[in-house]
Short mmCIF file of C-alpha atoms and ligand atoms in Angstrom, two decimals:
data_model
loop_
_atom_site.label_atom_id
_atom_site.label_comp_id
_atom_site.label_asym_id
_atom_site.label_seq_id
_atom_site.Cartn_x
_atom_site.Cartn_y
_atom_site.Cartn_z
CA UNK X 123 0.00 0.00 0.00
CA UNK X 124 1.28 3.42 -0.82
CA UNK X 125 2.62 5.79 2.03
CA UNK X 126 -0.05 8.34 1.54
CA UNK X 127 1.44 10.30 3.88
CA UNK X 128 4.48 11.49 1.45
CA UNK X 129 3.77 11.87 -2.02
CA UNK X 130 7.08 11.13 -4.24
CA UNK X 131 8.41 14.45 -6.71
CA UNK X 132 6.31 14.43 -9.38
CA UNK X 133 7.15 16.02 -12.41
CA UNK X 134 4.95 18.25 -11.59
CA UNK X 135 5.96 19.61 -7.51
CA UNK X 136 3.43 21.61 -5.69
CA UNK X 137 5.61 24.45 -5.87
CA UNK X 138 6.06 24.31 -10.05
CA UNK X 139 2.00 23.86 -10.21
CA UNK X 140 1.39 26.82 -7.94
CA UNK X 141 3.38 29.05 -9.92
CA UNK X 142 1.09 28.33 -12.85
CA UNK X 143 -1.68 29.93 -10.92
CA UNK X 144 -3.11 33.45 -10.06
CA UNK X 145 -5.49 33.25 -7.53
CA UNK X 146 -7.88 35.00 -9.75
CA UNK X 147 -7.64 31.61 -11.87
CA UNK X 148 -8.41 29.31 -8.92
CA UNK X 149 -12.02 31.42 -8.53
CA UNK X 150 -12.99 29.51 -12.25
CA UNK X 151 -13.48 26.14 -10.97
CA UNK X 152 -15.68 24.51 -8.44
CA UNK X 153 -16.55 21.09 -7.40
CA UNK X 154 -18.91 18.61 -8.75
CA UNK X 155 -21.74 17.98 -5.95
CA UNK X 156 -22.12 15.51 -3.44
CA UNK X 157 -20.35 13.34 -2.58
CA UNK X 158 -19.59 9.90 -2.82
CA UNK X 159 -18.84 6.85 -0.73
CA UNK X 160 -14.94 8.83 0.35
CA UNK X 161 -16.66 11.64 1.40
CA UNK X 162 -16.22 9.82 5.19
CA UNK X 163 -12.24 9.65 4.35
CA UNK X 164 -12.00 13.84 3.78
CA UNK X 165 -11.45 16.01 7.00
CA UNK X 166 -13.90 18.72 7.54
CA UNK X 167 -12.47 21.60 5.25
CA UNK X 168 -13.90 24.87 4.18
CA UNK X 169 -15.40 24.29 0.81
CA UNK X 170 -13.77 26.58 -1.39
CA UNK X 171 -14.40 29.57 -1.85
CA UNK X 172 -16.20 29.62 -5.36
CA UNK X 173 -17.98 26.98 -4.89
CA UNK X 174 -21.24 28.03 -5.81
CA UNK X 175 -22.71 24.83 -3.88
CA UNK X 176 -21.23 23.47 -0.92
CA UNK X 177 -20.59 19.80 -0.76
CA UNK X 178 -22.99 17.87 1.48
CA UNK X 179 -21.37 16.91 4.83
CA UNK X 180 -19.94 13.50 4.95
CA UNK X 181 -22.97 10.64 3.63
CA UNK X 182 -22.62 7.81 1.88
CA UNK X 183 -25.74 8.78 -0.07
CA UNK X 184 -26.42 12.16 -2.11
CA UNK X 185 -28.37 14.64 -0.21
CA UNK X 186 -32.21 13.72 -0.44
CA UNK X 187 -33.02 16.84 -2.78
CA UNK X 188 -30.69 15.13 -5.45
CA UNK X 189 -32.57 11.86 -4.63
CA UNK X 190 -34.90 11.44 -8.55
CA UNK X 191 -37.55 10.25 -6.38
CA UNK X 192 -37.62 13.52 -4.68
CA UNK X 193 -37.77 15.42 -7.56
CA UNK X 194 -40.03 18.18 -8.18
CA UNK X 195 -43.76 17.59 -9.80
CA UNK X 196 -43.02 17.97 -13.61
CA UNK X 197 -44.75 18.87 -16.63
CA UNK X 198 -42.53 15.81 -19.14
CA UNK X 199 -44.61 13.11 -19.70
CA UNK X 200 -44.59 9.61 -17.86
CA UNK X 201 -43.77 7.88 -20.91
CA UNK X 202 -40.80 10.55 -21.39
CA UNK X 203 -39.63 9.89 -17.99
CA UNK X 204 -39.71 6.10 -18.64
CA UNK X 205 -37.52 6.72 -21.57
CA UNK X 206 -35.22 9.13 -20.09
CA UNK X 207 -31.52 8.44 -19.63
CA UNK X 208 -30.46 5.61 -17.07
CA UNK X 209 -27.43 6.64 -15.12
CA UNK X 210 -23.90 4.81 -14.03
CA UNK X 211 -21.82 4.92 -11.09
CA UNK X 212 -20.23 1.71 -10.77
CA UNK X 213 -19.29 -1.48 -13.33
CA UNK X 214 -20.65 -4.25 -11.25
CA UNK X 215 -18.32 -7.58 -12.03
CA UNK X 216 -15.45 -5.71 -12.90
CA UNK X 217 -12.21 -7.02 -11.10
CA UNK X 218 -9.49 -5.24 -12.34
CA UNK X 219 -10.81 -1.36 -13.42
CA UNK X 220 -11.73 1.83 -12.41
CA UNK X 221 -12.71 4.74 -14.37
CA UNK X 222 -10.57 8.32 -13.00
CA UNK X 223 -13.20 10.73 -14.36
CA UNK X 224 -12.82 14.62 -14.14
CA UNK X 225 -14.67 17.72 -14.22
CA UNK X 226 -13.58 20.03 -17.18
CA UNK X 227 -12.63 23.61 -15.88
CA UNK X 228 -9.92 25.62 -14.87
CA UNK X 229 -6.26 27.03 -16.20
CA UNK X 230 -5.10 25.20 -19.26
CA UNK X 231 -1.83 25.36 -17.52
CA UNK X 232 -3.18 22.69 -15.19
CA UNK X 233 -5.08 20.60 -17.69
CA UNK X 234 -2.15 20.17 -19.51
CA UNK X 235 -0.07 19.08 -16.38
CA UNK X 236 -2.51 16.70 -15.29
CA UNK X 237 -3.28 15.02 -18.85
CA UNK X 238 0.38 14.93 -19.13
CA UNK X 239 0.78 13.16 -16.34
CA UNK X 240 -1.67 10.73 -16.86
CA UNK X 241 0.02 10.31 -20.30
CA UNK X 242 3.63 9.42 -18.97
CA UNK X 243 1.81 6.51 -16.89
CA UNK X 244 0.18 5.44 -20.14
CA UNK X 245 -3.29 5.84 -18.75
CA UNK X 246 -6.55 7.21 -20.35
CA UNK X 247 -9.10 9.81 -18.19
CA UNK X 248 -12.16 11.00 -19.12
CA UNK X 249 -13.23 14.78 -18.93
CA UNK X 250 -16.35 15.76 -18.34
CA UNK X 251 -16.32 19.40 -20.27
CA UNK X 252 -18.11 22.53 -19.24
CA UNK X 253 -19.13 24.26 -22.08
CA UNK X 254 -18.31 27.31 -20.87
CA UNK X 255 -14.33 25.83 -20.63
CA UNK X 256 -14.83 25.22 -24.17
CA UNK X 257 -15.54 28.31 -25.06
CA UNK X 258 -12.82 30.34 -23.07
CA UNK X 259 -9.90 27.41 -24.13
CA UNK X 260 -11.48 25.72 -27.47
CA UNK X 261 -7.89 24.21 -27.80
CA UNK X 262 -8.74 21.92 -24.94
CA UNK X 263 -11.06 19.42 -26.75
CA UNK X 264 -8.45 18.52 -29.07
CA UNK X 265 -5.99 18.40 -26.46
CA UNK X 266 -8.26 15.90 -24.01
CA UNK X 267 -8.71 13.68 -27.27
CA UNK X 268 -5.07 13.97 -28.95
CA UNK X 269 -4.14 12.28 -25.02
CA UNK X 270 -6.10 9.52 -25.88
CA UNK X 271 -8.54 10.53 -23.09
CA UNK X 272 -12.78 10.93 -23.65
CA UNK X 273 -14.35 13.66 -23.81
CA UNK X 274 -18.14 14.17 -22.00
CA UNK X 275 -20.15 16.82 -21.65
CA UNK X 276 -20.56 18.56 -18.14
CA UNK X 277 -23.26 21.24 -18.87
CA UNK X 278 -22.98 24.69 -20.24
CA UNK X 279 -22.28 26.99 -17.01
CA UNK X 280 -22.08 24.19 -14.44
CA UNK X 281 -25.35 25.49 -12.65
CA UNK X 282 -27.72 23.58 -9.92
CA UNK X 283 -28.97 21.80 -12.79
CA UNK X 284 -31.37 19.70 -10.31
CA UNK X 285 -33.04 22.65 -9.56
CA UNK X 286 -34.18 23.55 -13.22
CA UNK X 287 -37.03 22.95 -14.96
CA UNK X 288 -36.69 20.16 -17.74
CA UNK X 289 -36.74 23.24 -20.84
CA UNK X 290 -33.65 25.17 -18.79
CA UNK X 291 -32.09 21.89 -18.09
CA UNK X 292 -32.14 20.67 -21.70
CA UNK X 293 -31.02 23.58 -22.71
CA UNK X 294 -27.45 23.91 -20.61
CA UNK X 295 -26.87 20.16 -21.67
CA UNK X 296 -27.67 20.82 -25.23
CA UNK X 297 -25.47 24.28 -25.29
CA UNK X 298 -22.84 21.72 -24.22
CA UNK X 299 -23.60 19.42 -26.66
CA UNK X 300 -23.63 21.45 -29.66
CA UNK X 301 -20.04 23.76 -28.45
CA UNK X 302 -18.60 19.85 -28.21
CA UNK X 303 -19.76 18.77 -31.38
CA UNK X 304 -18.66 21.58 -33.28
CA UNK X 305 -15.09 21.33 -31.79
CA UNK X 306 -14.40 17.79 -32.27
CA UNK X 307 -17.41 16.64 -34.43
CA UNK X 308 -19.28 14.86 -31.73
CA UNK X 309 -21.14 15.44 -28.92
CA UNK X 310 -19.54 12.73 -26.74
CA UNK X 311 -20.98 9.52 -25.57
CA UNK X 312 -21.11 10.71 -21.81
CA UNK X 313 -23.61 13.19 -19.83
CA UNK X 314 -22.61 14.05 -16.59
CA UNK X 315 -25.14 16.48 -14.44
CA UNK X 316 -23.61 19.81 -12.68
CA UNK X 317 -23.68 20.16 -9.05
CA UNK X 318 -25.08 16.86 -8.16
CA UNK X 319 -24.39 13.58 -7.57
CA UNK X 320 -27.22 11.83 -8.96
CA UNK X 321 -29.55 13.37 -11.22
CA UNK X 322 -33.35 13.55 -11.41
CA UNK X 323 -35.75 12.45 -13.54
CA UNK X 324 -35.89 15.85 -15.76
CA UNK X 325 -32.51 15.89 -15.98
CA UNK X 326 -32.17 12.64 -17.20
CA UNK X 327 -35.38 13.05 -19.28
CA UNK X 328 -33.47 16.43 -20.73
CA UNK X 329 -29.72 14.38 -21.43
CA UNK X 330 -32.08 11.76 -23.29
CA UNK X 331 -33.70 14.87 -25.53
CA UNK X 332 -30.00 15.93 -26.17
CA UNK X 333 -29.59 12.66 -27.37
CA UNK X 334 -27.70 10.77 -24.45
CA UNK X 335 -28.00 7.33 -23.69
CA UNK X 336 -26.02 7.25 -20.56
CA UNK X 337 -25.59 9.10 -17.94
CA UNK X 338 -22.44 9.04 -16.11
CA UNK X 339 -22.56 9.66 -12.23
CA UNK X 340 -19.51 8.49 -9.80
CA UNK X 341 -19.66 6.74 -6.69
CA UNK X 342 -16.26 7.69 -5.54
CA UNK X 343 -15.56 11.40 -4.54
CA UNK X 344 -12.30 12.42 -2.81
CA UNK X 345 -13.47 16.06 -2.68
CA UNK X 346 -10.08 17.24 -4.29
CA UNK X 347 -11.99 20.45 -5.49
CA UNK X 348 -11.45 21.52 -1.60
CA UNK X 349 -7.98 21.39 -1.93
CA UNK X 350 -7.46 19.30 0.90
CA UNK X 351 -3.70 18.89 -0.18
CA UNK X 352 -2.10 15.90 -2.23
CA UNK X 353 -1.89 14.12 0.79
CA UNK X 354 -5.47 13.68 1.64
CA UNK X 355 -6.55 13.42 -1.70
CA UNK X 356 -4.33 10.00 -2.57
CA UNK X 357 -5.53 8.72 1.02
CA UNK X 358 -9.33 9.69 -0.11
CA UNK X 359 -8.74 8.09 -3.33
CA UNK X 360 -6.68 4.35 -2.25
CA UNK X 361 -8.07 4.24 1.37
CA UNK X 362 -11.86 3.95 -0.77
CA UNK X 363 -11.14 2.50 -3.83
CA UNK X 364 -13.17 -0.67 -5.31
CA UNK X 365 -12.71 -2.49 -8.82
CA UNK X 366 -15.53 -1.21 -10.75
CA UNK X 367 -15.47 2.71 -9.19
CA UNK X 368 -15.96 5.68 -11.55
CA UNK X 369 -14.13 8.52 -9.45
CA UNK X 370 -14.75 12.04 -9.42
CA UNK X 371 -11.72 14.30 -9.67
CA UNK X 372 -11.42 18.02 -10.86
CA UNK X 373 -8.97 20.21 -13.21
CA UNK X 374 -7.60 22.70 -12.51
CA UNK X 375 -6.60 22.36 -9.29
CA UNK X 376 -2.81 21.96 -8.31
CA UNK X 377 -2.96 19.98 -5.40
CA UNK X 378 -4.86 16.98 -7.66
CA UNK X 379 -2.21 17.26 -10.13
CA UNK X 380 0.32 16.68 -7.67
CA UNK X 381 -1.78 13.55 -5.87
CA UNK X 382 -2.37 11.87 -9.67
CA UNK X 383 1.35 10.19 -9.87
CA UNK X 384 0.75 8.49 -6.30
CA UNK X 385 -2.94 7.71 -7.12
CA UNK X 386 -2.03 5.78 -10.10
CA UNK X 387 1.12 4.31 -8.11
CA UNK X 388 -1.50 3.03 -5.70
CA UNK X 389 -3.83 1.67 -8.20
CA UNK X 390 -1.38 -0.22 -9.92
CA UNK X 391 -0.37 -2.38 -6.53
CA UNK X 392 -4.26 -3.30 -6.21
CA UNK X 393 -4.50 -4.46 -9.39
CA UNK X 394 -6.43 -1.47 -10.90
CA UNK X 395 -6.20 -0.17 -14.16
CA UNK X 396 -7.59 3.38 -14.89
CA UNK X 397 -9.78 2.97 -17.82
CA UNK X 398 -12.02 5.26 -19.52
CA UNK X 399 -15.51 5.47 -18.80
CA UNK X 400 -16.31 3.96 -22.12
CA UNK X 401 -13.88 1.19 -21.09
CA UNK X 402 -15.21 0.42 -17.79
CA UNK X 403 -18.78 0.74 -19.61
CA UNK X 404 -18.33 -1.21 -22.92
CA UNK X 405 -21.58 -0.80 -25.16
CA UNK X 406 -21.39 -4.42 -25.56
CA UNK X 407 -21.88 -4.97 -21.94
CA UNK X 408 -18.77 -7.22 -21.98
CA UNK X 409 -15.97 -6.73 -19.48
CA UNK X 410 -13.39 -3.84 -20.08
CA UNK X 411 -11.35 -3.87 -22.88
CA UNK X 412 -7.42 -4.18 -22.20
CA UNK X 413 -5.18 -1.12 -22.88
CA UNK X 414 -4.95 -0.27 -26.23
CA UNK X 415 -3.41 2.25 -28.35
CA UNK X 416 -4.57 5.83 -27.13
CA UNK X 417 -6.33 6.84 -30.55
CA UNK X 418 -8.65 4.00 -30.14
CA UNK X 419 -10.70 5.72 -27.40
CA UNK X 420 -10.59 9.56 -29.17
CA UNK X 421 -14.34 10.33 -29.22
CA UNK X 422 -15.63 9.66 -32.91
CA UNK X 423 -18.82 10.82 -34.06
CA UNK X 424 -19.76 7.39 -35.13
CA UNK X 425 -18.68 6.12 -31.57
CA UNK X 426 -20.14 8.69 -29.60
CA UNK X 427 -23.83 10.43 -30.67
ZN1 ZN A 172 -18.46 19.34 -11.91
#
């Protein structure tokens, strides 16, 4: 088991990855939502300071207003709602995966660090965009998929998308959508809802309007977009980790970039490959395909709608 208590040098050291930042650029990212079954792992911190939504105090569950059976009386139709988008947290029967998923946001600077990163290990992420990323840094798309990473769609602005009506909601996923699919020609196989760890039935109902057929939760959330230090995130991550997890992690924040070498350090002496979501979640339903080269998994539009 890795010492999580002393991360080795990275490539990238804290003090190189600070001095990337302003803290002006830090105020552009925020965490995901609630949180998952690590939440228990992370010390009580201050949530940071844009956050525009607080993660919910440590639960193994999403907070109840999150729950889709609590959601709000709608106006889609029951039919709609039977058809909307079913969602994924965890690849039940897989031994030997996970899935290291992030949210899409922040200083290139950092993107770049972490994808590298990832890169030098030979492993694949998956970034889920915000659309509003995409438009500030439109060189990022082709940077995620030139990694061999996937590329998802994370909402427009990264609003309380639970809290929408179905109309609004459709609309920040399709905004997404459409700034994905004009950068890279497709709008990505995976959804993933703002500000929440599970979505509700509108949302779900909206991803399946804006034509997706999965919807990509995570059951694994080291709350790394507190900055909690490298330390505590590797511990959060390892101390948590199951074959099978999809884990929430953020860009654009220094102190994950720094935790990534000893994460996948730590996943290797499990047994645990980082896989992309689309690996952990084969559309044949088989069991994850083995590493491959990295521009087998670049989002195609044929793959992907
Ligand atoms: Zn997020």
């Amino acid at each position: 088991m890795t010492a999580p208590d002393a991360p080795r040098a990275a490539s990238w050291s804290r003090r190189r990855v600070l001095s990337t930042l302003t803290p002006a650029s830090l105020l552009a990212v925020s965490g995901c939502g609630s949180s998952g079954h690590a939440a228990s792992a992370v010390a009580p911190a201050a949530p940071a300071p844009h956050a525009s939504k607080p993660a919910a105090p440590a639960s193994p569950r999403p907070a109840a207003s999150l729950s889709p059976s609590r959601a709000r009386p709608s106006s889609i139709s029951a039919r709609a709602l039977a058809m909307a988008t079913p969602e994924v947290s965890h690849a039940p029967g897989v031994t030997n995966a996970v899935a290291l998923t992030f949210h899409g946001d922040g200083p290139p600077a950092l993107a770049n660090a972490l994808l590298s990163e990832a890169e030098q290990a030979g492993v694949r992420l998956t970034v889920l965009a915000v659309g509003q990323w995409l438009a500030r840094y439109p060189q990022m798309a082709e940077r995620v998929l030139k990694g061999g990473h996937e590329l998802g769609n994370h909402t427009e602005h990264h609003l309380a998308i639970d809290r929408m009506g179905e109309t609004l909601a459709f609309s920040e996923i399709d905004r997404c959508a459409q700034r994905l699919e004009e950068l890279t020609g497709s709008r990505g196989r995976w959804f993933r809802q703002s500000q929440g760890q599970h979505a509700t039935a509108e949302v779900r109902a909206a991803a399946t309007r804006a034509g997706y057929g999965t919807l990509l939760s995570y059951d694994l959330d080291p709350l790394d977009y507190r900055d909690p230090g490298a330390t505590a995130i590797v511990r959060n991550v390892l101390t948590k980790i199951r074959a099978g997890d999809v884990v929430s992690m953020h860009l654009g924040h220094p102190e994950t970039v720094v935790a990534l070498p000893d994460i996948l350090e730590g996943l290797h002496k499990r047994g645990l490959r980082p896989v992309t979501a689309s690996e952990l979640f084969p559309l044949s339903g088989g069991a994850p395909a083995p590493s491959a080269d990295p521009s087998l998994s670049t989002s195609q539009p044929s793959q992907n709608r």
